[in-house]
Short mmCIF file of the C-alpha atoms (twelve columns), coordinates in Angstrom:
data_MODEL
# 
_entry.id   MODEL 
# 
loop_
_atom_site.group_PDB 
_atom_site.id 
_atom_site.type_symbol 
_atom_site.label_atom_id 
_atom_site.label_alt_id 
_atom_site.label_comp_id 
_atom_site.label_asym_id 
_atom_site.label_seq_id 
_atom_site.Cartn_x 
_atom_site.Cartn_y 
_atom_site.Cartn_z 
_atom_site.pdbx_PDB_model_num 
ATOM 1   C CA . MET A 1   184.917 63.263 -29.305 1 
ATOM 2   C CA . THR A 2   185.535 63.900 -32.574 1 
ATOM 3   C CA . ALA A 3   183.616 60.735 -33.744 1 
ATOM 4   C CA . ASP A 4   180.735 61.588 -31.393 1 
ATOM 5   C CA . GLY A 5   180.496 64.743 -33.278 1 
ATOM 6   C CA . LEU A 6   180.275 63.141 -36.733 1 
ATOM 7   C CA . ARG A 7   177.471 60.886 -35.071 1 
ATOM 8   C CA . LEU A 8   175.897 63.864 -33.632 1 
ATOM 9   C CA . ALA A 9   175.656 65.494 -37.050 1 
ATOM 10  C CA . ILE A 10  174.171 62.033 -38.804 1 
ATOM 11  C CA . SER A 11  171.718 61.558 -36.187 1 
ATOM 12  C CA . TRP A 12  170.670 64.994 -35.861 1 
ATOM 13  C CA . LEU A 13  170.654 66.043 -39.688 1 
ATOM 14  C CA . SER A 14  169.511 62.976 -41.056 1 
ATOM 15  C CA . VAL A 15  167.168 60.184 -40.347 1 
ATOM 16  C CA . LEU A 16  169.791 57.646 -39.685 1 
ATOM 17  C CA . PRO A 17  169.930 56.175 -36.724 1 
ATOM 18  C CA . LEU A 18  173.341 56.801 -35.460 1 
ATOM 19  C CA . PRO A 19  173.576 58.241 -31.913 1 
ATOM 20  C CA . ALA A 20  176.352 59.992 -30.394 1 
ATOM 21  C CA . ARG A 21  177.446 58.187 -27.085 1 
ATOM 22  C CA . ARG A 22  177.661 61.707 -25.271 1 
ATOM 23  C CA . VAL A 23  176.433 65.364 -26.625 1 
ATOM 24  C CA . ASP A 24  177.187 68.366 -25.063 1 
ATOM 25  C CA . ASP A 25  178.523 71.927 -25.906 1 
ATOM 26  C CA . THR A 26  181.431 70.816 -27.582 1 
ATOM 27  C CA . THR A 27  179.923 67.607 -29.441 1 
ATOM 28  C CA . CYS A 28  177.329 69.987 -30.656 1 
ATOM 29  C CA . ARG A 29  179.784 72.361 -32.301 1 
ATOM 30  C CA . GLN A 30  181.725 69.648 -34.028 1 
ATOM 31  C CA . ALA A 31  178.417 68.193 -35.599 1 
ATOM 32  C CA . ILE A 32  177.943 71.933 -37.010 1 
ATOM 33  C CA . ALA A 33  181.541 71.900 -38.624 1 
ATOM 34  C CA . PHE A 34  180.588 68.063 -40.375 1 
ATOM 35  C CA . ALA A 35  177.130 69.388 -41.454 1 
ATOM 36  C CA . PRO A 36  178.595 69.481 -45.271 1 
ATOM 37  C CA . LEU A 37  179.630 65.773 -44.848 1 
ATOM 38  C CA . VAL A 38  176.209 64.788 -44.219 1 
ATOM 39  C CA . GLY A 39  174.498 67.172 -46.750 1 
ATOM 40  C CA . ALA A 40  176.689 65.392 -49.658 1 
ATOM 41  C CA . LEU A 41  175.514 61.968 -47.722 1 
ATOM 42  C CA . VAL A 42  171.827 63.578 -48.135 1 
ATOM 43  C CA . GLY A 43  172.368 64.811 -51.630 1 
ATOM 44  C CA . GLY A 44  174.137 61.327 -52.503 1 
ATOM 45  C CA . THR A 45  170.689 59.790 -51.565 1 
ATOM 46  C CA . GLY A 46  168.196 62.415 -53.242 1 
ATOM 47  C CA . ALA A 47  170.996 61.953 -56.590 1 
ATOM 48  C CA . LEU A 48  170.421 58.179 -56.760 1 
ATOM 49  C CA . ALA A 49  166.624 58.697 -56.645 1 
ATOM 50  C CA . LEU A 50  166.759 61.027 -59.471 1 
ATOM 51  C CA . TRP A 51  168.809 58.398 -61.270 1 
ATOM 52  C CA . GLY A 52  166.486 55.604 -60.971 1 
ATOM 53  C CA . LEU A 53  163.451 57.603 -61.389 1 
ATOM 54  C CA . THR A 54  164.623 58.843 -64.430 1 
ATOM 55  C CA . ALA A 55  166.212 55.145 -65.748 1 
ATOM 56  C CA . LEU A 56  162.478 54.026 -64.958 1 
ATOM 57  C CA . GLY A 57  161.280 56.378 -67.653 1 
ATOM 58  C CA . ALA A 58  159.638 59.212 -64.795 1 
ATOM 59  C CA . PRO A 59  158.588 62.485 -66.448 1 
ATOM 60  C CA . PRO A 60  161.449 64.953 -65.699 1 
ATOM 61  C CA . LEU A 61  159.270 66.788 -63.487 1 
ATOM 62  C CA . LEU A 62  157.837 63.878 -61.793 1 
ATOM 63  C CA . ALA A 63  161.166 62.560 -60.893 1 
ATOM 64  C CA . GLY A 64  162.164 65.957 -59.845 1 
ATOM 65  C CA . LEU A 65  158.862 66.381 -57.491 1 
ATOM 66  C CA . LEU A 66  159.689 62.874 -55.826 1 
ATOM 67  C CA . THR A 67  163.092 63.563 -55.190 1 
ATOM 68  C CA . VAL A 68  162.471 66.675 -53.184 1 
ATOM 69  C CA . ALA A 69  160.208 64.727 -51.710 1 
ATOM 70  C CA . VAL A 70  162.975 62.171 -50.634 1 
ATOM 71  C CA . LEU A 71  165.169 65.115 -49.479 1 
ATOM 72  C CA . VAL A 72  162.630 65.983 -47.316 1 
ATOM 73  C CA . LEU A 73  161.984 62.298 -45.929 1 
ATOM 74  C CA . VAL A 74  165.845 61.824 -45.305 1 
ATOM 75  C CA . THR A 75  165.885 65.028 -43.159 1 
ATOM 76  C CA . ARG A 76  162.728 64.363 -41.512 1 
ATOM 77  C CA . GLY A 77  161.234 67.756 -42.868 1 
ATOM 78  C CA . MET A 78  163.515 69.416 -40.155 1 
ATOM 79  C CA . HIS A 79  164.878 72.390 -43.014 1 
ATOM 80  C CA . VAL A 80  161.660 72.927 -44.670 1 
ATOM 81  C CA . ASP A 81  160.436 73.422 -40.905 1 
ATOM 82  C CA . GLY A 82  163.049 75.796 -40.742 1 
ATOM 83  C CA . LEU A 83  162.418 78.040 -43.407 1 
ATOM 84  C CA . ALA A 84  158.639 78.011 -42.866 1 
ATOM 85  C CA . ASP A 85  159.061 79.381 -38.895 1 
ATOM 86  C CA . THR A 86  161.920 81.421 -39.915 1 
ATOM 87  C CA . VAL A 87  159.974 83.273 -43.017 1 
ATOM 88  C CA . ASP A 88  156.741 83.807 -40.775 1 
ATOM 89  C CA . GLY A 89  159.054 85.434 -38.372 1 
ATOM 90  C CA . LEU A 90  160.406 88.058 -40.781 1 
ATOM 91  C CA . GLY A 91  157.053 88.518 -42.099 1 
ATOM 92  C CA . CYS A 92  155.829 89.362 -38.918 1 
ATOM 93  C CA . TYR A 93  155.714 93.031 -36.903 1 
ATOM 94  C CA . GLY A 94  156.534 93.891 -33.711 1 
ATOM 95  C CA . PRO A 95  160.192 93.337 -31.452 1 
ATOM 96  C CA . PRO A 96  162.115 90.675 -31.908 1 
ATOM 97  C CA . GLU A 97  160.726 88.581 -28.923 1 
ATOM 98  C CA . ARG A 98  157.173 89.243 -31.056 1 
ATOM 99  C CA . ALA A 99  159.206 87.508 -34.156 1 
ATOM 100 C CA . LEU A 100 160.391 84.420 -32.516 1 
ATOM 101 C CA . SER A 101 157.426 83.873 -30.466 1 
ATOM 102 C CA . VAL A 102 155.686 83.553 -33.919 1 
ATOM 103 C CA . MET A 103 158.376 81.159 -34.947 1 
ATOM 104 C CA . ARG A 104 157.899 79.202 -31.823 1 
ATOM 105 C CA . ASP A 105 154.086 78.867 -32.347 1 
ATOM 106 C CA . GLY A 106 154.615 75.758 -34.793 1 
ATOM 107 C CA . GLY A 107 151.936 76.633 -37.291 1 
ATOM 108 C CA . ALA A 108 152.375 77.489 -41.051 1 
ATOM 109 C CA . GLY A 109 151.190 81.288 -41.777 1 
ATOM 110 C CA . PRO A 110 150.870 82.494 -45.419 1 
ATOM 111 C CA . PHE A 111 154.143 83.565 -45.946 1 
ATOM 112 C CA . ALA A 112 155.503 80.073 -44.801 1 
ATOM 113 C CA . VAL A 113 153.215 78.754 -47.645 1 
ATOM 114 C CA . VAL A 114 154.030 80.881 -50.113 1 
ATOM 115 C CA . ALA A 115 158.006 80.420 -49.269 1 
ATOM 116 C CA . LEU A 116 157.708 76.333 -48.892 1 
ATOM 117 C CA . VAL A 117 155.758 76.483 -52.327 1 
ATOM 118 C CA . LEU A 118 158.306 78.812 -54.251 1 
ATOM 119 C CA . VAL A 119 161.537 77.240 -52.711 1 
ATOM 120 C CA . LEU A 120 160.348 73.615 -52.913 1 
ATOM 121 C CA . GLY A 121 158.913 74.547 -56.684 1 
ATOM 122 C CA . ALA A 122 161.814 75.546 -57.535 1 
ATOM 123 C CA . GLN A 123 164.136 72.401 -56.368 1 
ATOM 124 C CA . ALA A 124 161.696 70.175 -58.278 1 
ATOM 125 C CA . VAL A 125 161.798 72.218 -61.293 1 
ATOM 126 C CA . SER A 126 165.654 72.717 -61.011 1 
ATOM 127 C CA . LEU A 127 166.069 69.078 -60.610 1 
ATOM 128 C CA . ALA A 128 164.187 68.079 -63.843 1 
ATOM 129 C CA . GLU A 129 166.210 70.389 -66.279 1 
ATOM 130 C CA . LEU A 130 169.383 68.479 -64.304 1 
ATOM 131 C CA . ALA A 131 168.198 64.875 -64.568 1 
ATOM 132 C CA . THR A 132 170.930 64.269 -66.536 1 
ATOM 133 C CA . ASN A 133 173.252 65.216 -64.375 1 
ATOM 134 C CA . PRO A 134 172.268 64.308 -60.925 1 
ATOM 135 C CA . LEU A 135 175.428 64.655 -58.926 1 
ATOM 136 C CA . VAL A 136 174.956 68.204 -59.006 1 
ATOM 137 C CA . LEU A 137 172.606 67.343 -56.277 1 
ATOM 138 C CA . VAL A 138 175.324 66.304 -53.956 1 
ATOM 139 C CA . LEU A 139 177.085 69.583 -53.840 1 
ATOM 140 C CA . ALA A 140 173.963 71.422 -53.545 1 
ATOM 141 C CA . CYS A 141 173.164 69.468 -50.770 1 
ATOM 142 C CA . ALA A 142 176.800 69.890 -49.403 1 
ATOM 143 C CA . VAL A 143 176.365 73.644 -49.831 1 
ATOM 144 C CA . GLY A 144 173.177 74.183 -48.273 1 
ATOM 145 C CA . ARG A 145 174.807 72.430 -44.944 1 
ATOM 146 C CA . ALA A 146 177.732 74.557 -44.924 1 
ATOM 147 C CA . GLY A 147 175.422 77.543 -44.389 1 
ATOM 148 C CA . PHE A 148 175.336 75.969 -41.045 1 
ATOM 149 C CA . VAL A 149 179.090 76.574 -40.755 1 
ATOM 150 C CA . LEU A 150 178.818 80.216 -42.251 1 
ATOM 151 C CA . CYS A 151 175.584 80.840 -40.092 1 
ATOM 152 C CA . CYS A 152 177.395 79.357 -36.610 1 
ATOM 153 C CA . ARG A 153 180.639 81.556 -37.256 1 
ATOM 154 C CA . ARG A 154 182.404 83.430 -34.804 1 
ATOM 155 C CA . GLY A 155 180.476 86.808 -33.854 1 
ATOM 156 C CA . VAL A 156 177.068 85.851 -34.712 1 
ATOM 157 C CA . PRO A 157 175.141 85.294 -31.290 1 
ATOM 158 C CA . SER A 158 171.990 83.303 -30.461 1 
ATOM 159 C CA . ALA A 159 168.506 84.824 -30.712 1 
ATOM 160 C CA . ARG A 160 167.622 82.810 -27.698 1 
ATOM 161 C CA . PRO A 161 169.190 81.792 -24.596 1 
ATOM 162 C CA . GLU A 162 168.429 78.093 -24.860 1 
ATOM 163 C CA . GLY A 163 167.739 76.102 -28.004 1 
ATOM 164 C CA . MET A 164 170.157 74.793 -30.541 1 
ATOM 165 C CA . GLY A 165 171.063 78.100 -31.437 1 
ATOM 166 C CA . ALA A 166 172.436 78.689 -27.836 1 
ATOM 167 C CA . LEU A 167 174.567 75.866 -28.371 1 
ATOM 168 C CA . VAL A 168 176.203 76.607 -32.064 1 
ATOM 169 C CA . ALA A 169 176.057 80.149 -32.178 1 
ATOM 170 C CA . GLY A 170 179.477 81.955 -32.812 1 
ATOM 171 C CA . SER A 171 181.000 78.281 -32.513 1 
ATOM 172 C CA . GLN A 172 182.658 78.385 -35.884 1 
ATOM 173 C CA . PRO A 173 185.943 79.958 -36.249 1 
ATOM 174 C CA . THR A 174 186.475 81.698 -39.423 1 
ATOM 175 C CA . TRP A 175 189.740 79.262 -41.041 1 
ATOM 176 C CA . LEU A 176 187.258 76.458 -40.783 1 
ATOM 177 C CA . VAL A 177 183.966 78.195 -42.574 1 
ATOM 178 C CA . ALA A 178 186.383 79.657 -45.040 1 
ATOM 179 C CA . SER A 179 188.052 76.135 -45.744 1 
ATOM 180 C CA . TRP A 180 184.645 74.340 -46.213 1 
ATOM 181 C CA . TRP A 181 183.252 77.057 -48.881 1 
ATOM 182 C CA . LEU A 182 186.735 77.262 -51.014 1 
ATOM 183 C CA . ALA A 183 186.210 73.252 -50.944 1 
ATOM 184 C CA . LEU A 184 182.949 73.140 -52.459 1 
ATOM 185 C CA . LEU A 185 183.995 76.277 -54.908 1 
ATOM 186 C CA . ALA A 186 186.742 73.842 -56.089 1 
ATOM 187 C CA . VAL A 187 184.740 71.258 -56.491 1 
ATOM 188 C CA . ALA A 188 182.257 73.397 -58.271 1 
ATOM 189 C CA . VAL A 189 184.909 74.950 -60.871 1 
ATOM 190 C CA . LEU A 190 186.540 71.693 -61.713 1 
ATOM 191 C CA . ALA A 191 183.364 69.187 -61.605 1 
ATOM 192 C CA . PHE A 192 180.294 71.130 -62.944 1 
ATOM 193 C CA . PRO A 193 179.526 73.789 -65.662 1 
ATOM 194 C CA . TRP A 194 180.711 77.691 -64.741 1 
ATOM 195 C CA . SER A 195 177.132 78.986 -63.478 1 
ATOM 196 C CA . THR A 196 177.501 76.231 -60.993 1 
ATOM 197 C CA . ALA A 197 180.686 78.399 -59.136 1 
ATOM 198 C CA . VAL A 198 178.784 81.394 -59.743 1 
ATOM 199 C CA . ALA A 199 175.960 79.835 -57.637 1 
ATOM 200 C CA . VAL A 200 178.361 78.768 -54.920 1 
ATOM 201 C CA . VAL A 201 179.720 82.160 -54.664 1 
ATOM 202 C CA . VAL A 202 176.228 83.994 -54.574 1 
ATOM 203 C CA . ALA A 203 175.274 81.630 -52.106 1 
ATOM 204 C CA . ALA A 204 177.705 82.448 -49.601 1 
ATOM 205 C CA . ALA A 205 176.813 86.273 -50.193 1 
ATOM 206 C CA . LEU A 206 173.087 85.775 -49.704 1 
ATOM 207 C CA . LEU A 207 173.813 83.385 -46.479 1 
ATOM 208 C CA . LEU A 208 175.777 86.510 -45.250 1 
ATOM 209 C CA . ALA A 209 173.244 88.948 -46.044 1 
ATOM 210 C CA . PHE A 210 170.323 86.501 -44.883 1 
ATOM 211 C CA . THR A 211 172.370 86.018 -41.288 1 
ATOM 212 C CA . ARG A 212 172.639 89.877 -41.231 1 
ATOM 213 C CA . HIS A 213 169.032 90.716 -41.752 1 
ATOM 214 C CA . THR A 214 168.185 87.766 -38.939 1 
ATOM 215 C CA . GLN A 215 170.363 89.978 -36.222 1 
ATOM 216 C CA . ARG A 216 168.914 92.901 -36.703 1 
ATOM 217 C CA . ARG A 217 164.887 90.988 -36.597 1 
ATOM 218 C CA . PHE A 218 165.608 88.484 -33.871 1 
ATOM 219 C CA . GLY A 219 168.878 89.622 -32.297 1 
ATOM 220 C CA . GLY A 220 170.765 86.329 -33.732 1 
ATOM 221 C CA . ILE A 221 170.216 83.238 -35.083 1 
ATOM 222 C CA . THR A 222 168.325 80.333 -33.677 1 
ATOM 223 C CA . GLY A 223 167.908 76.229 -35.170 1 
ATOM 224 C CA . ASP A 224 165.057 77.389 -37.347 1 
ATOM 225 C CA . VAL A 225 167.321 79.814 -38.901 1 
ATOM 226 C CA . LEU A 226 170.154 77.610 -39.752 1 
ATOM 227 C CA . GLY A 227 167.228 75.262 -41.536 1 
ATOM 228 C CA . ALA A 228 166.182 78.293 -43.451 1 
ATOM 229 C CA . ALA A 229 170.017 78.904 -44.527 1 
ATOM 230 C CA . SER A 230 170.464 75.457 -45.794 1 
ATOM 231 C CA . GLU A 231 167.551 75.154 -47.921 1 
ATOM 232 C CA . LEU A 232 168.125 79.129 -49.416 1 
ATOM 233 C CA . ALA A 233 171.846 77.683 -50.116 1 
ATOM 234 C CA . THR A 234 171.022 74.440 -51.884 1 
ATOM 235 C CA . THR A 235 167.896 76.246 -54.192 1 
ATOM 236 C CA . THR A 236 170.500 78.589 -55.082 1 
ATOM 237 C CA . VAL A 237 173.217 76.592 -56.461 1 
ATOM 238 C CA . LEU A 238 170.438 74.265 -57.800 1 
ATOM 239 C CA . ILE A 239 168.954 76.833 -59.958 1 
ATOM 240 C CA . GLY A 240 172.198 78.538 -60.861 1 
ATOM 241 C CA . THR A 241 172.912 75.093 -62.411 1 
ATOM 242 C CA . THR A 242 170.395 75.299 -64.870 1 
ATOM 243 C CA . LEU A 243 171.579 78.661 -66.076 1 
ATOM 244 C CA . THR A 244 174.257 76.994 -68.310 1 
# 
């Protein structure tokens, strides 16, 4: 069953065709627990692309932009789509039902466009500055997917009775959430500049505030909220590391 959870996490959060033999509530919850490992795999792919582009003599900003494109491709654009939908939902007026309807609509409103430009632009510019240390992208993407674990911690409800959020909301025990974040913080302290460790802490604080706000606005989390949380945490680590 644990192997199915890992296989589902890989096929769910990346383009790798590794479907689980069994998919049920338990497998989905295990997949969330394995999400940071998949994040490290995605980040490794991006780091390899950034290193290769830099070695070929690509200008830093071009290398950063193309690396962001690689990250979007290997995740099927799921997380940036979640970011766009969540920002549109947060930016609309009305009760939670209205916000959730906007998120389901599928179109990109002005809030979504601005958020995508800012987040993806910030990632590209940060990667341009970090081209000499591409491994930080592995940590940043792992922290982003650790955001899944944090947002699905015990006590956080689902905003809808159906969908991915309903399967995984409130499913991750506190000890697992703490273990992942402490492990990633330890990696940041031991292997990267001090600003990276600070950025990991800031990312955790931002996600705690973010989930509280989405609970107030939507009534809980959704799959889109998880995608937005991932992009927020990844971008925070990348920006923080540039502030050495």
